[in-house]
Amino acid sequence: MGQPRHARKDPDWWRSAVIYQVYVRSFADGDGDGTGDLAGVRSRLPYLAGLGVDALWFTPWYLSPLKDGGYDVVDYRAVDPAFGTLAEAEKLIAEARALGIRTIVDIVPNHVSDQHPWFRAALAAGPGSPERELFHFRPGRGPDGELPPNDWPSQFAGATEPVWTRLPDGDWYLHLFTPEQPDLNWAHPAVRQEHEDILRFWFERGVAGVRIDSAALLAKDPDLPDLAAHPEPHPFLDRDELHTVYRSWRRVADEYGAVFVGEVWLPDPERFARYLRPDELHTAFNFSFLTCPWDAGRLRAAIDTTIAEHAPVGAPATWVLCNHDVTRTVTRYGRADTAFDFAAKAFGTPTDLALGTRRARAAALLSLALPGSVYVYQGEELGLPEAEIPVDRIQDPMYVRSHGADPGRDGCRVPLPWVDGMPYAGFGSQAEPWLPQPADWPSYAVDRQLQDPDSMLTLYRRAIALRPRFGDGPLTWLPAPDGVLAFSRADGVLCVVNLAATPAELPAHSRLLLGSGPLDDAGRLPQDTAAWLRA
Ligand code: GLC
């Protein structure tokens, strides 16, 4: 493996990093029980170093009943036994760092599990108790309090599902997500103190960054007014008091030189950029790129808006094509509608995987050439498609909450294929994986792709190895025909992506560095193909 290029102590590493998202449950199963675990990740660190990534973002590995894949946390200071132990997490963080790979953990501040000791104490203590003040408990409306306290919509498939659950003692409690995920009261000082302690707990263990789940939802209007009667300022989305919370978090992170990436779904670029002011979060996910259809004009607009919205606050952009919540890229790009929208997910959508894969290869070169940091979701580098999970095996609450209309998110969470010819494609040796793998999974296995010069994995490995040469300076658009995106980066590298039906002439260049597919016989770039060139 040689000396890792990122072993250097670079305080600005996050401004242009490639960050690999590990969904622990489905990455690699070290103990053979069918669930991915930290032992599995540790055994595959050489693979991740070989891929060349700078950091790993781990979705929650804490103690959890896994009602929402671990986004329902019982204890932030404990690792769930299904995944391993705290000592193992510490080893993993250190071993990764020795390979030049930093660790980012996922903190879920909006809510906890209904099994969290705070919530259990609140249930036991009864209406009006100080224990209930850590959450949002309210009496109901109507003569007998039988109606929920307000009209807020759920944030989770099935917007019509209730966000309030009534207890036998008459009180209702708020949960923007499932009933097993009660929302914390961020106006309470103990909630703020606890989360700063949790940050320190993980920074003390060598964690280099924190991903903040549902980062724009924490603060609530203390009166919890009806949304219909009180749309502005929004009673629970993007409230100004949140910035005080994140300024305080930033001071903690700065003590450790650690960084944040916020999950901030906001349509308004100006409101989005407020989270990235120099004394707040370092970065936030750019969902406009992830949801954008495969269309040159729309992509260019998304790129321009993203860069423009980040510039005033001096924050680097992030580029994400998929994650554990959305349809896998090769599948999305192989459909008639190539945009991503939670509301449009359905069973049985026709998909042309060859087309989607060709586009996803081009999109990989596009996103890895853009200025800022890039997130790669496990399996994206293998070109895994979205799997159709048999309905009796679906675990994601989105499926149930939508009354079966939404297939849920399990299709992008299927355990990875590592070795062709091994049981369960080498994910784990003994027990069947927690989600079934499609029959063709072995054909995507890592060992096969490593041998194949044309595989998606080989493309990612080459691209990530070349990428540091681009620097983190701006991009300059070059003149190009309709449907073609062409830009140059700081040290004279050009990226050209052809989304048009006709082959495109390449701009003047001295060398073809990398292509997502072959050029045609006339040396032109075919449709749905990207190339990196040296000017
Ligand atoms: C975020 C996570 C998602 C989770 C939700 C509730 O959107 O990415 O997986 O279900 O928050 O915590």
Coordinates of C-alpha atoms and ligand atoms in Angstrom, one line a residue:
M1 CA 0.0 0.0 0.0
G2 CA 3.0 2.3 0.5
Q3 CA 2.9 5.5 2.5
P4 CA -0.7 6.8 2.5
R5 CA -0.9 10.2 0.8
H6 CA -3.3 11.5 3.5
A7 CA -1.2 10.5 6.5
R8 CA 0.0 14.1 6.4
K9 CA -1.3 16.4 9.2
D10 CA -3.4 18.7 7.0
P11 CA -5.9 20.8 8.9
D12 CA -7.8 21.5 5.7
W13 CA -8.1 17.9 4.7
W14 CA -11.9 18.1 4.8
R15 CA -12.1 20.9 2.2
S16 CA -11.4 18.5 -0.7
A17 CA -11.7 15.0 0.9
V18 CA -13.2 11.9 -0.5
I19 CA -15.4 10.5 2.3
Y20 CA -16.7 7.0 2.2
Q21 CA -20.0 6.3 3.9
V22 CA -20.1 3.0 5.8
Y23 CA -23.5 1.6 6.6
V24 CA -22.0 -0.8 9.2
R25 CA -24.9 -3.3 9.2
S26 CA -24.3 -4.0 5.6
F27 CA -20.6 -3.5 5.0
A28 CA -18.9 -6.7 6.1
D29 CA -19.9 -9.3 8.7
G30 CA -16.8 -10.2 10.8
D31 CA -18.5 -12.7 13.2
G32 CA -20.7 -14.4 10.7
D33 CA -24.1 -13.7 12.3
G34 CA -25.6 -12.0 9.2
T35 CA -25.1 -8.5 10.4
G36 CA -22.2 -6.3 9.4
D37 CA -20.0 -5.2 12.3
L38 CA -16.9 -3.3 13.3
A39 CA -14.8 -6.5 13.0
G40 CA -15.9 -6.7 9.4
V41 CA -14.9 -3.1 8.8
R42 CA -11.5 -3.6 10.5
S43 CA -10.8 -6.6 8.2
R44 CA -11.6 -4.5 5.2
L45 CA -9.6 -1.4 6.0
P46 CA -6.9 -2.4 3.5
Y47 CA -9.6 -2.3 0.8
L48 CA -10.6 1.2 1.8
A49 CA -7.0 2.3 1.8
G50 CA -6.6 0.8 -1.6
L51 CA -9.7 2.7 -2.8
G52 CA -7.8 5.8 -1.6
V53 CA -10.5 7.5 0.5
D54 CA -9.6 10.1 3.1
A55 CA -12.2 9.5 5.7
L56 CA -15.0 7.1 6.7
W57 CA -18.4 8.3 7.8
F58 CA -20.1 5.6 9.9
T59 CA -23.9 5.7 10.2
P60 CA -24.8 5.2 13.9
W61 CA -23.2 2.3 15.6
Y62 CA -24.5 3.1 19.0
L63 CA -26.7 0.9 21.3
S64 CA -30.1 0.9 19.6
P65 CA -33.2 -1.3 19.1
L66 CA -32.6 -0.6 15.3
K67 CA -36.2 0.6 14.7
D68 CA -34.8 3.0 12.2
G69 CA -31.5 1.4 11.3
G70 CA -29.7 2.9 14.4
Y71 CA -31.1 6.4 14.1
D72 CA -32.9 5.6 17.3
V73 CA -30.2 5.8 19.9
V74 CA -30.3 4.4 23.4
D75 CA -26.8 5.2 24.5
Y76 CA -24.4 7.4 22.5
R77 CA -21.4 6.2 24.5
A78 CA -21.9 2.5 23.8
V79 CA -21.6 0.5 20.7
D80 CA -24.5 -1.8 19.9
P81 CA -23.4 -5.4 20.7
A82 CA -24.6 -6.4 17.2
F83 CA -21.8 -4.2 15.8
G84 CA -19.1 -4.8 18.5
T85 CA -17.7 -2.9 21.5
L86 CA -16.5 0.5 22.4
A87 CA -13.0 -0.9 22.6
E88 CA -13.3 -2.2 19.1
A89 CA -14.5 1.2 17.8
E90 CA -11.4 2.7 19.4
K91 CA -9.2 0.2 17.7
L92 CA -11.0 0.8 14.4
I93 CA -10.5 4.6 14.7
A94 CA -6.8 4.1 15.4
E95 CA -6.2 1.5 12.7
A96 CA -7.9 3.6 10.1
R97 CA -5.9 6.6 11.1
A98 CA -2.7 4.6 10.8
L99 CA -3.7 4.0 7.2
G100 CA -4.3 7.7 6.7
I101 CA -8.1 7.4 7.0
R102 CA -10.0 9.7 9.3
T103 CA -13.3 8.8 11.1
I104 CA -16.5 10.7 11.1
V105 CA -19.3 9.5 13.4
D106 CA -23.0 10.2 13.1
I107 CA -24.8 12.1 15.8
V108 CA -28.6 12.2 15.9
P109 CA -29.5 15.2 18.0
N110 CA -33.2 15.7 17.0
H111 CA -34.4 12.6 18.8
V112 CA -33.5 9.5 20.8
S113 CA -34.9 6.0 21.0
D114 CA -38.0 5.5 23.1
Q115 CA -35.8 3.0 25.0
H116 CA -33.4 5.8 26.0
P117 CA -33.1 6.2 29.8
W118 CA -34.3 9.8 29.6
F119 CA -37.5 8.8 27.8
R120 CA -38.2 5.9 30.0
A121 CA -37.8 8.1 33.0
A122 CA -40.1 10.7 31.4
L123 CA -42.8 8.0 30.9
A124 CA -42.4 6.8 34.5
A125 CA -42.5 10.3 36.0
G126 CA -45.9 11.3 34.6
P127 CA -47.5 14.5 33.3
G128 CA -46.0 17.8 34.4
S129 CA -42.8 16.2 35.7
P130 CA -39.4 17.8 35.1
E131 CA -38.3 14.5 33.3
R132 CA -40.9 15.3 30.6
E133 CA -39.4 18.7 30.0
L134 CA -36.5 17.0 28.1
F135 CA -39.0 16.1 25.4
H136 CA -42.2 17.7 24.0
F137 CA -45.1 16.4 26.0
R138 CA -48.4 18.2 25.7
P139 CA -52.1 17.6 26.6
G140 CA -54.3 16.9 23.6
R141 CA -56.9 19.1 22.1
G142 CA -60.7 18.4 22.1
P143 CA -63.0 18.0 25.1
D144 CA -61.1 14.9 26.3
G145 CA -57.7 15.7 24.9
E146 CA -58.3 13.1 22.3
L147 CA -56.9 15.2 19.4
P148 CA -53.2 15.7 18.8
P149 CA -51.7 19.0 20.1
N150 CA -51.0 20.3 16.6
D151 CA -51.1 19.7 12.8
W152 CA -47.4 19.1 12.1
P153 CA -46.7 16.8 9.2
S154 CA -44.4 13.7 9.6
Q155 CA -40.9 14.0 8.2
F156 CA -41.0 10.4 7.3
A157 CA -42.8 8.6 4.4
G158 CA -46.5 9.0 5.0
A159 CA -46.7 12.7 5.7
T160 CA -50.1 12.0 6.9
E161 CA -48.9 9.7 9.7
P162 CA -49.2 11.3 13.1
V163 CA -46.2 13.0 14.7
W164 CA -47.9 12.7 18.1
T165 CA -48.5 9.6 20.2
R166 CA -50.8 9.5 23.1
L167 CA -49.9 7.8 26.4
P168 CA -52.3 6.0 28.7
D169 CA -51.9 8.9 31.2
G170 CA -53.4 11.3 28.6
D171 CA -50.2 13.2 27.6
W172 CA -49.1 13.2 24.0
Y173 CA -45.4 13.3 22.9
L174 CA -43.9 14.7 19.7
H175 CA -41.9 12.6 17.2
L176 CA -41.2 14.0 13.8
F177 CA -40.1 10.6 12.7
T178 CA -41.4 7.2 14.1
P179 CA -43.1 6.9 17.5
E180 CA -40.0 5.1 18.6
Q181 CA -38.0 8.3 18.0
P182 CA -39.2 11.0 20.5
D183 CA -38.0 14.5 19.7
L184 CA -35.8 16.2 22.3
N185 CA -36.5 19.6 23.6
W186 CA -33.6 21.8 22.5
A187 CA -34.7 24.7 24.6
H188 CA -33.6 22.6 27.7
P189 CA -30.1 23.3 28.9
A190 CA -29.6 19.6 29.8
V191 CA -30.2 18.6 26.2
R192 CA -27.5 21.0 25.0
Q193 CA -25.1 20.0 27.7
E194 CA -25.5 16.3 27.0
H195 CA -24.8 16.7 23.3
E196 CA -21.7 18.7 23.9
D197 CA -20.5 16.0 26.2
I198 CA -21.2 13.4 23.6
L199 CA -19.2 15.3 21.0
R200 CA -16.3 15.5 23.4
F201 CA -16.6 11.8 24.2
W202 CA -16.0 10.9 20.5
F203 CA -13.4 13.6 19.8
E204 CA -11.5 12.3 22.8
R205 CA -11.5 8.9 21.0
G206 CA -9.8 10.4 18.0
V207 CA -12.8 11.0 15.8
A208 CA -12.1 13.7 13.2
G209 CA -15.6 14.8 12.4
V210 CA -19.3 14.4 13.1
R211 CA -22.2 14.1 10.7
I212 CA -25.2 15.8 12.2
D213 CA -28.5 14.0 11.4
S214 CA -31.6 16.1 10.5
A215 CA -29.5 19.1 11.4
A216 CA -32.2 21.8 10.6
L217 CA -35.0 20.2 12.6
L218 CA -33.9 20.4 16.2
A219 CA -35.3 23.7 17.4
K220 CA -39.1 24.0 17.8
D221 CA -41.3 27.0 18.4
P222 CA -41.9 26.7 22.2
D223 CA -45.7 27.2 21.7
L224 CA -45.7 24.3 19.2
P225 CA -48.3 26.2 17.1
D226 CA -50.2 24.8 14.1
L227 CA -48.1 24.9 11.0
A228 CA -51.1 26.0 8.9
A229 CA -51.7 29.0 11.2
H230 CA -48.0 29.8 11.7
P231 CA -46.0 29.1 8.6
E232 CA -43.3 31.8 9.1
P233 CA -41.0 31.4 10.8
H234 CA -41.5 27.7 10.4
P235 CA -42.3 26.1 13.8
F236 CA -39.7 23.3 13.5
L237 CA -37.6 23.7 10.4
D238 CA -34.5 26.0 10.1
R239 CA -35.2 28.1 13.1
D240 CA -32.8 30.9 14.0
E241 CA -32.1 29.5 17.5
L242 CA -30.3 26.6 15.9
H243 CA -27.4 28.8 15.0
T244 CA -26.6 29.4 18.6
V245 CA -26.5 25.6 19.1
Y246 CA -24.1 25.1 16.3
R247 CA -21.9 28.0 17.3
S248 CA -21.5 26.4 20.6
W249 CA -20.7 23.0 19.0
R250 CA -18.1 24.7 16.8
R251 CA -16.2 25.9 19.8
V252 CA -16.1 22.3 21.1
A253 CA -14.9 21.0 17.7
D254 CA -12.3 23.7 17.4
E255 CA -10.7 22.5 20.6
Y256 CA -10.0 19.2 18.8
G257 CA -9.5 20.4 15.3
A258 CA -12.6 18.3 14.3
V259 CA -15.2 19.1 11.6
F260 CA -18.9 18.9 11.0
V261 CA -21.0 17.9 8.1
G262 CA -24.7 18.8 8.5
E263 CA -27.6 17.0 7.0
V264 CA -29.4 20.1 5.9
W265 CA -32.3 19.6 3.5
L266 CA -33.3 23.2 2.7
P267 CA -34.5 24.6 -0.6
D268 CA -33.4 28.1 0.0
P269 CA -29.6 28.5 -0.8
E270 CA -29.3 31.6 1.4
R271 CA -30.8 29.9 4.4
F272 CA -28.7 26.8 3.7
A273 CA -25.5 28.9 3.6
R274 CA -26.2 30.4 7.1
Y275 CA -25.2 27.0 8.6
L276 CA -21.8 27.3 7.0
R277 CA -20.8 30.6 8.4
P278 CA -17.2 30.5 9.6
D279 CA -18.2 30.0 13.3
E280 CA -20.8 27.3 12.5
L281 CA -20.7 24.0 10.5
H282 CA -17.7 23.3 8.3
T283 CA -19.8 21.6 5.6
A284 CA -23.3 20.4 4.8
F285 CA -24.7 17.9 2.3
N286 CA -25.6 19.3 -1.0
F287 CA -28.9 17.7 -1.8
S288 CA -29.6 19.7 -4.9
F289 CA -26.9 17.7 -6.7
L290 CA -28.2 14.4 -5.4
T291 CA -31.8 15.1 -6.4
C292 CA -30.8 16.6 -9.8
P293 CA -31.9 14.7 -13.0
W294 CA -29.3 13.5 -15.6
D295 CA -29.6 16.7 -17.7
A296 CA -26.7 18.9 -18.6
G297 CA -28.5 22.2 -18.1
R298 CA -30.0 21.1 -14.7
L299 CA -26.6 19.7 -13.5
R300 CA -24.8 22.8 -14.5
A301 CA -27.3 25.0 -12.7
A302 CA -27.1 22.8 -9.6
I303 CA -23.3 23.1 -9.7
D304 CA -23.3 26.8 -10.2
T305 CA -25.9 27.4 -7.5
T306 CA -24.0 25.2 -5.1
I307 CA -20.7 27.0 -5.7
A308 CA -22.3 30.4 -5.6
E309 CA -24.2 29.7 -2.3
H310 CA -21.0 28.5 -0.6
A311 CA -18.7 31.3 -1.8
P312 CA -20.0 34.1 0.5
V313 CA -19.3 32.0 3.6
G314 CA -16.1 30.6 2.4
A315 CA -17.2 27.0 2.9
P316 CA -16.3 24.2 0.5
A317 CA -19.2 22.4 -1.3
T318 CA -20.0 18.7 -0.9
W319 CA -21.0 16.4 -3.7
V320 CA -23.2 13.4 -3.1
L321 CA -24.8 11.1 -5.6
C322 CA -26.4 8.7 -3.2
N323 CA -26.6 7.6 0.4
H324 CA -28.4 5.1 2.7
D325 CA -31.7 7.0 2.3
V326 CA -32.0 7.3 -1.5
T327 CA -32.2 5.1 -4.7
R328 CA -28.9 3.9 -5.8
T329 CA -27.3 5.9 -8.6
V330 CA -27.1 3.3 -11.4
T331 CA -30.8 2.5 -10.9
R332 CA -32.0 6.1 -10.7
Y333 CA -30.1 7.1 -13.9
G334 CA -31.5 4.1 -15.7
R335 CA -35.1 5.2 -15.2
A336 CA -37.4 7.5 -17.2
D337 CA -37.3 10.0 -14.3
T338 CA -33.6 10.4 -13.3
A339 CA -34.3 12.9 -10.5
F340 CA -34.6 11.7 -6.9
D341 CA -37.8 12.4 -5.0
F342 CA -38.9 10.5 -1.9
A343 CA -42.5 11.0 -2.9
A344 CA -42.0 9.4 -6.3
K345 CA -40.6 6.1 -5.1
A346 CA -42.6 3.1 -6.2
F347 CA -42.3 -0.7 -6.6
G348 CA -41.6 -2.1 -10.1
T349 CA -40.3 1.1 -11.8
P350 CA -38.8 0.0 -15.2
T351 CA -35.0 0.4 -15.2
D352 CA -32.3 0.1 -17.9
L353 CA -29.3 -0.8 -15.7
A354 CA -26.8 -0.7 -18.6
L355 CA -27.8 2.9 -19.3
G356 CA -27.9 3.8 -15.7
T357 CA -24.4 2.3 -15.1
R358 CA -23.0 4.2 -18.1
R359 CA -24.4 7.4 -16.7
A360 CA -23.3 6.6 -13.2
R361 CA -19.7 6.1 -14.4
A362 CA -19.8 9.5 -16.1
A363 CA -21.4 11.1 -13.0
A364 CA -18.6 9.6 -10.8
L365 CA -16.0 11.4 -12.9
L366 CA -18.1 14.6 -12.9
S367 CA -18.5 14.7 -9.1
L368 CA -14.9 13.7 -8.4
A369 CA -13.7 16.6 -10.6
L370 CA -15.8 19.2 -8.8
P371 CA -14.2 21.5 -6.1
G372 CA -15.0 20.5 -2.6
S373 CA -15.5 17.2 -0.8
V374 CA -17.1 14.1 -2.3
Y375 CA -19.1 11.4 -0.6
V376 CA -19.1 7.8 -1.9
Y377 CA -21.7 5.5 -0.4
Q378 CA -20.6 1.9 0.1
G379 CA -21.4 -0.1 -2.9
E380 CA -21.5 2.9 -5.2
E381 CA -17.9 2.2 -6.2
L382 CA -19.2 -1.3 -7.2
G383 CA -22.0 0.0 -9.2
L384 CA -24.6 -1.9 -7.1
P385 CA -28.1 -1.4 -8.2
E386 CA -31.1 -0.7 -5.9
A387 CA -32.4 -4.1 -4.9
E388 CA -36.1 -5.0 -4.9
I389 CA -36.5 -6.5 -1.4
P390 CA -39.3 -9.1 -1.0
V391 CA -42.0 -7.3 1.0
D392 CA -41.9 -9.9 3.9
R393 CA -38.2 -9.0 4.4
I394 CA -38.5 -5.2 4.3
Q395 CA -37.4 -3.7 7.7
D396 CA -37.4 0.0 6.9
P397 CA -40.2 1.9 8.7
M398 CA -40.8 4.0 5.6
Y399 CA -42.5 1.0 3.9
V400 CA -44.9 0.4 6.7
R401 CA -45.6 4.0 7.3
S402 CA -46.5 4.5 3.7
H403 CA -48.9 1.6 3.9
G404 CA -46.8 -0.3 1.4
A405 CA -46.7 2.4 -1.3
D406 CA -43.1 3.3 -0.7
P407 CA -40.7 0.4 -1.0
G408 CA -38.5 2.0 1.7
R409 CA -34.8 2.4 1.8
D410 CA -33.7 -1.2 2.3
G411 CA -33.0 -1.6 -1.4
C412 CA -29.9 0.5 -1.1
R413 CA -28.8 -1.2 2.2
V414 CA -28.2 -4.7 1.0
P415 CA -25.1 -6.4 2.4
L416 CA -22.1 -5.9 0.1
P417 CA -20.6 -8.6 -2.2
W418 CA -16.9 -9.2 -1.5
V419 CA -16.0 -12.5 -3.0
D420 CA -17.5 -14.4 -5.9
G421 CA -18.1 -18.0 -5.1
M422 CA -18.2 -17.6 -1.3
P423 CA -21.4 -18.0 0.7
Y424 CA -23.4 -14.8 0.6
A425 CA -20.8 -13.4 -1.8
G426 CA -18.3 -13.2 1.0
F427 CA -20.3 -10.7 3.1
G428 CA -20.1 -13.1 6.1
S429 CA -19.5 -16.8 6.3
Q430 CA -22.3 -18.5 8.2
A431 CA -25.7 -16.9 8.7
E432 CA -27.9 -15.4 6.0
P433 CA -27.5 -11.6 5.8
W434 CA -30.1 -9.5 7.5
L435 CA -31.4 -8.4 4.1
P436 CA -31.4 -10.9 1.2
Q437 CA -28.9 -10.3 -1.6
P438 CA -30.2 -10.5 -5.2
A439 CA -29.1 -13.6 -7.2
D440 CA -26.7 -11.6 -9.4
W441 CA -24.8 -10.0 -6.4
P442 CA -21.7 -12.2 -6.8
S443 CA -21.2 -10.6 -10.3
Y444 CA -20.5 -7.3 -8.5
A445 CA -18.1 -8.8 -6.0
V446 CA -15.0 -6.8 -5.1
D447 CA -12.6 -9.6 -6.0
R448 CA -14.0 -9.8 -9.5
Q449 CA -14.0 -6.1 -10.0
L450 CA -10.4 -5.7 -8.8
Q451 CA -9.3 -8.0 -11.7
D452 CA -11.3 -6.1 -14.3
P453 CA -9.8 -3.0 -15.8
D454 CA -13.2 -1.9 -17.0
S455 CA -15.1 -2.3 -13.7
M456 CA -16.7 0.5 -11.7
L457 CA -14.3 -0.2 -8.9
T458 CA -11.3 0.2 -11.1
L459 CA -12.8 3.5 -12.4
Y460 CA -13.3 4.8 -8.8
R461 CA -9.8 3.7 -7.7
R462 CA -8.2 5.5 -10.7
A463 CA -10.2 8.6 -10.3
I464 CA -9.6 8.9 -6.6
A465 CA -5.9 8.4 -7.1
L466 CA -5.8 11.2 -9.8
R467 CA -8.1 13.7 -8.0
P468 CA -5.7 15.4 -5.6
R469 CA -4.0 16.9 -8.6
F470 CA -7.0 19.1 -9.2
G471 CA -6.4 21.2 -6.1
D472 CA -9.3 22.8 -4.3
G473 CA -9.5 26.0 -6.4
P474 CA -12.5 27.0 -8.4
L475 CA -13.7 25.6 -11.7
T476 CA -13.9 27.4 -15.0
W477 CA -16.6 26.5 -17.5
L478 CA -15.4 26.0 -21.1
P479 CA -17.4 26.7 -24.2
A480 CA -19.2 23.4 -25.2
P481 CA -22.1 22.3 -27.4
D482 CA -25.6 21.9 -25.9
G483 CA -25.7 18.9 -23.6
V484 CA -22.0 18.9 -22.9
L485 CA -20.4 20.0 -19.6
A486 CA -16.8 21.1 -19.9
F487 CA -14.7 22.8 -17.3
S488 CA -11.1 23.2 -16.2
R489 CA -9.6 22.9 -12.7
A490 CA -6.7 24.7 -11.1
D491 CA -3.7 22.8 -12.5
G492 CA -5.0 22.5 -16.1
V493 CA -7.1 19.3 -15.8
L494 CA -10.2 19.4 -17.9
C495 CA -13.4 17.4 -17.3
V496 CA -15.8 16.9 -20.1
V497 CA -19.2 15.1 -19.8
N498 CA -21.4 14.4 -22.8
L499 CA -25.1 14.1 -22.0
A500 CA -26.1 14.8 -25.6
A501 CA -27.2 12.2 -28.2
T502 CA -24.4 13.1 -30.6
P503 CA -20.7 12.4 -29.9
A504 CA -18.7 15.5 -28.8
E505 CA -15.3 16.6 -30.0
L506 CA -12.9 16.8 -27.1
P507 CA -11.3 20.2 -26.4
A508 CA -7.6 20.6 -27.2
H509 CA -5.5 18.4 -24.8
S510 CA -2.2 16.8 -24.4
R511 CA -3.3 13.6 -22.8
L512 CA -6.4 11.6 -21.9
L513 CA -6.1 10.9 -18.2
L514 CA -9.2 8.8 -17.6
G515 CA -12.5 8.0 -19.4
S516 CA -15.7 6.6 -18.0
G517 CA -16.0 4.7 -21.3
P518 CA -14.1 4.4 -24.6
L519 CA -14.0 7.2 -27.2
D520 CA -15.5 6.5 -30.6
D521 CA -13.4 5.6 -33.7
A522 CA -13.1 9.3 -34.5
G523 CA -11.7 10.1 -31.0
R524 CA -15.0 11.7 -29.9
L525 CA -16.7 11.4 -26.6
P526 CA -19.9 9.3 -26.9
Q527 CA -23.2 10.1 -25.2
D528 CA -23.3 9.5 -21.4
T529 CA -19.5 9.4 -21.2
A530 CA -17.0 11.6 -19.3
A531 CA -13.3 12.2 -19.7
W532 CA -10.5 13.8 -17.7
L533 CA -7.9 15.4 -19.9
R534 CA -4.6 17.2 -19.4
A535 CA -4.7 20.5 -21.1
Ligands
GLC1 C1 -31.8 11.1 8.5 C2 -31.1 9.8 8.3 C3 -32.2 8.8 8.1 C4 -33.0 8.7 9.3 C5 -33.6 10.0 9.7 C6 -34.1 10.0 11.1 O1 -32.5 11.6 7.4 O2 -30.2 9.9 7.2 O3 -31.6 7.5 7.7 O4 -34.0 7.7 9.1 O5 -32.6 11.0 9.7 O6 -33.1 10.0 12.0

